């Protein structure tokens, strides 16, 4: 009697990540759901009237309509550049000094706590990059010494 693969093995063989679909007659790329297409058609036909009615309701004081209209008119807030006079950062010790400066700027109200967190996060990542670079140099020099001996 032949050993047949169990259902799990069959599934794994069919559905390999990044591989072609085992269903060659599946939904074509870029195709849309019928309901999505119907709603889009309604919006294409009636969108202007709906927008006009939403504005009328908003002008009449309907809070939900006001919120909907404002969400469409006012773009989401984007972050603004942060200007802080930081020392040049070229060592892990420099990142400690720069982090202290950022904390000082937050505590004096010159930048927001959120901006301070972002800056400290960048400084931490930079410090880790410096540490990895330093370790790489040290390992390379140790390997050279080891190969010579």
Short mmCIF file of C-alpha atoms in Angstrom, two decimals, residues 1-148:
data_model
loop_
_atom_site.label_atom_id
_atom_site.label_comp_id
_atom_site.label_asym_id
_atom_site.label_seq_id
_atom_site.Cartn_x
_atom_site.Cartn_y
_atom_site.Cartn_z
CA UNK A 1 0.00 0.00 0.00
CA UNK A 2 1.30 3.48 -0.94
CA UNK A 3 2.03 6.13 1.69
CA UNK A 4 -0.22 9.07 0.79
CA UNK A 5 0.55 12.52 2.21
CA UNK A 6 -1.84 13.73 4.86
CA UNK A 7 -4.03 16.82 4.34
CA UNK A 8 -1.56 19.19 6.05
CA UNK A 9 1.26 18.11 3.76
CA UNK A 10 -1.02 18.50 0.73
CA UNK A 11 -1.94 22.06 1.78
CA UNK A 12 1.71 23.00 2.36
CA UNK A 13 2.62 21.65 -1.07
CA UNK A 14 -0.16 23.65 -2.76
CA UNK A 15 0.09 26.95 -0.92
CA UNK A 16 3.74 27.90 -0.91
CA UNK A 17 4.44 31.47 0.08
CA UNK A 18 5.33 33.61 -2.92
CA UNK A 19 4.48 30.83 -5.32
CA UNK A 20 1.83 30.75 -8.01
CA UNK A 21 -1.77 30.19 -7.02
CA UNK A 22 -2.89 26.59 -7.20
CA UNK A 23 -6.14 27.93 -8.66
CA UNK A 24 -5.29 29.23 -12.16
CA UNK A 25 -8.92 30.29 -12.68
CA UNK A 26 -9.04 32.48 -9.56
CA UNK A 27 -10.04 36.11 -9.44
CA UNK A 28 -8.00 38.24 -11.88
CA UNK A 29 -5.70 40.92 -10.44
CA UNK A 30 -7.34 44.32 -10.15
CA UNK A 31 -10.89 43.00 -10.29
CA UNK A 32 -13.39 44.56 -7.90
CA UNK A 33 -16.26 43.24 -5.87
CA UNK A 34 -19.69 43.84 -7.48
CA UNK A 35 -20.93 45.68 -4.38
CA UNK A 36 -17.89 47.98 -4.45
CA UNK A 37 -18.50 48.75 -8.11
CA UNK A 38 -22.20 49.47 -7.43
CA UNK A 39 -21.40 51.88 -4.59
CA UNK A 40 -18.77 53.61 -6.74
CA UNK A 41 -21.34 54.05 -9.52
CA UNK A 42 -23.81 55.58 -7.05
CA UNK A 43 -21.14 57.98 -5.81
CA UNK A 44 -20.21 58.91 -9.37
CA UNK A 45 -23.87 59.66 -10.15
CA UNK A 46 -25.01 61.21 -6.85
CA UNK A 47 -21.78 62.29 -5.17
CA UNK A 48 -22.25 65.99 -5.80
CA UNK A 49 -25.79 65.97 -4.36
CA UNK A 50 -24.65 64.00 -1.31
CA UNK A 51 -21.79 66.43 -0.72
CA UNK A 52 -24.16 69.40 -1.07
CA UNK A 53 -26.63 67.84 1.43
CA UNK A 54 -23.80 67.11 3.91
CA UNK A 55 -22.73 70.75 3.70
CA UNK A 56 -26.30 71.94 4.21
CA UNK A 57 -26.66 69.71 7.29
CA UNK A 58 -23.30 70.92 8.61
CA UNK A 59 -24.35 74.55 8.12
CA UNK A 60 -27.57 73.69 9.98
CA UNK A 61 -25.57 72.55 12.99
CA UNK A 62 -25.53 68.75 12.55
CA UNK A 63 -22.37 67.78 14.47
CA UNK A 64 -21.86 64.51 12.57
CA UNK A 65 -22.17 66.30 9.23
CA UNK A 66 -19.78 69.01 10.42
CA UNK A 67 -17.24 66.35 11.37
CA UNK A 68 -17.59 64.58 7.99
CA UNK A 69 -17.25 67.82 6.03
CA UNK A 70 -14.25 69.01 8.06
CA UNK A 71 -12.50 65.65 7.68
CA UNK A 72 -12.72 66.11 3.91
CA UNK A 73 -11.75 69.79 3.85
CA UNK A 74 -8.96 69.92 6.42
CA UNK A 75 -6.04 67.56 5.70
CA UNK A 76 -4.60 65.48 8.55
CA UNK A 77 -1.98 67.35 10.53
CA UNK A 78 1.58 66.57 9.49
CA UNK A 79 4.58 66.87 11.72
CA UNK A 80 6.64 70.03 11.49
CA UNK A 81 10.42 70.23 11.46
CA UNK A 82 12.05 70.42 14.87
CA UNK A 83 14.79 72.98 15.35
CA UNK A 84 17.18 72.28 18.23
CA UNK A 85 20.78 73.35 18.54
CA UNK A 86 22.38 69.93 19.15
CA UNK A 87 26.11 69.23 19.34
CA UNK A 88 27.67 67.20 16.52
CA UNK A 89 27.01 63.54 17.24
CA UNK A 90 29.85 61.21 16.25
CA UNK A 91 30.18 58.99 19.31
CA UNK A 92 27.98 57.24 21.84
CA UNK A 93 29.10 59.82 24.43
CA UNK A 94 27.88 62.59 22.08
CA UNK A 95 24.43 60.98 21.93
CA UNK A 96 24.25 61.16 25.72
CA UNK A 97 24.97 64.90 25.60
CA UNK A 98 22.48 65.41 22.75
CA UNK A 99 19.79 63.44 24.60
CA UNK A 100 20.34 65.62 27.66
CA UNK A 101 19.91 68.71 25.46
CA UNK A 102 16.63 67.34 24.04
CA UNK A 103 15.29 66.69 27.54
CA UNK A 104 16.25 70.22 28.52
CA UNK A 105 14.39 71.62 25.48
CA UNK A 106 11.26 69.61 26.38
CA UNK A 107 11.36 70.71 30.02
CA UNK A 108 11.73 74.37 29.04
CA UNK A 109 8.76 74.08 26.64
CA UNK A 110 10.72 74.79 23.46
CA UNK A 111 9.59 71.47 21.90
CA UNK A 112 6.69 69.16 22.65
CA UNK A 113 7.17 65.95 24.62
CA UNK A 114 6.16 63.98 21.49
CA UNK A 115 8.85 65.72 19.43
CA UNK A 116 11.33 65.09 22.24
CA UNK A 117 10.48 61.37 22.20
CA UNK A 118 11.02 61.26 18.45
CA UNK A 119 14.38 63.00 18.77
CA UNK A 120 15.53 60.73 21.60
CA UNK A 121 14.44 57.71 19.55
CA UNK A 122 16.55 58.89 16.63
CA UNK A 123 19.50 59.48 18.91
CA UNK A 124 19.13 55.98 20.42
CA UNK A 125 19.07 54.38 16.98
CA UNK A 126 22.12 56.38 15.97
CA UNK A 127 23.94 55.31 19.14
CA UNK A 128 23.15 51.66 18.39
CA UNK A 129 24.44 52.13 14.85
CA UNK A 130 27.67 53.59 16.24
CA UNK A 131 28.00 50.68 18.70
CA UNK A 132 27.52 48.09 15.94
CA UNK A 133 30.02 49.88 13.73
CA UNK A 134 32.54 49.98 16.57
CA UNK A 135 32.02 46.28 17.34
CA UNK A 136 32.49 45.43 13.66
CA UNK A 137 35.81 47.31 13.58
CA UNK A 138 36.98 45.62 16.78
CA UNK A 139 36.05 42.14 15.51
CA UNK A 140 37.82 42.79 12.20
CA UNK A 141 41.01 43.87 13.96
CA UNK A 142 40.86 40.82 16.27
CA UNK A 143 40.40 38.55 13.23
CA UNK A 144 43.45 40.15 11.58
CA UNK A 145 45.55 39.57 14.69
CA UNK A 146 44.31 35.99 14.93
CA UNK A 147 45.07 35.28 11.24
CA UNK A 148 48.64 36.65 11.61
#
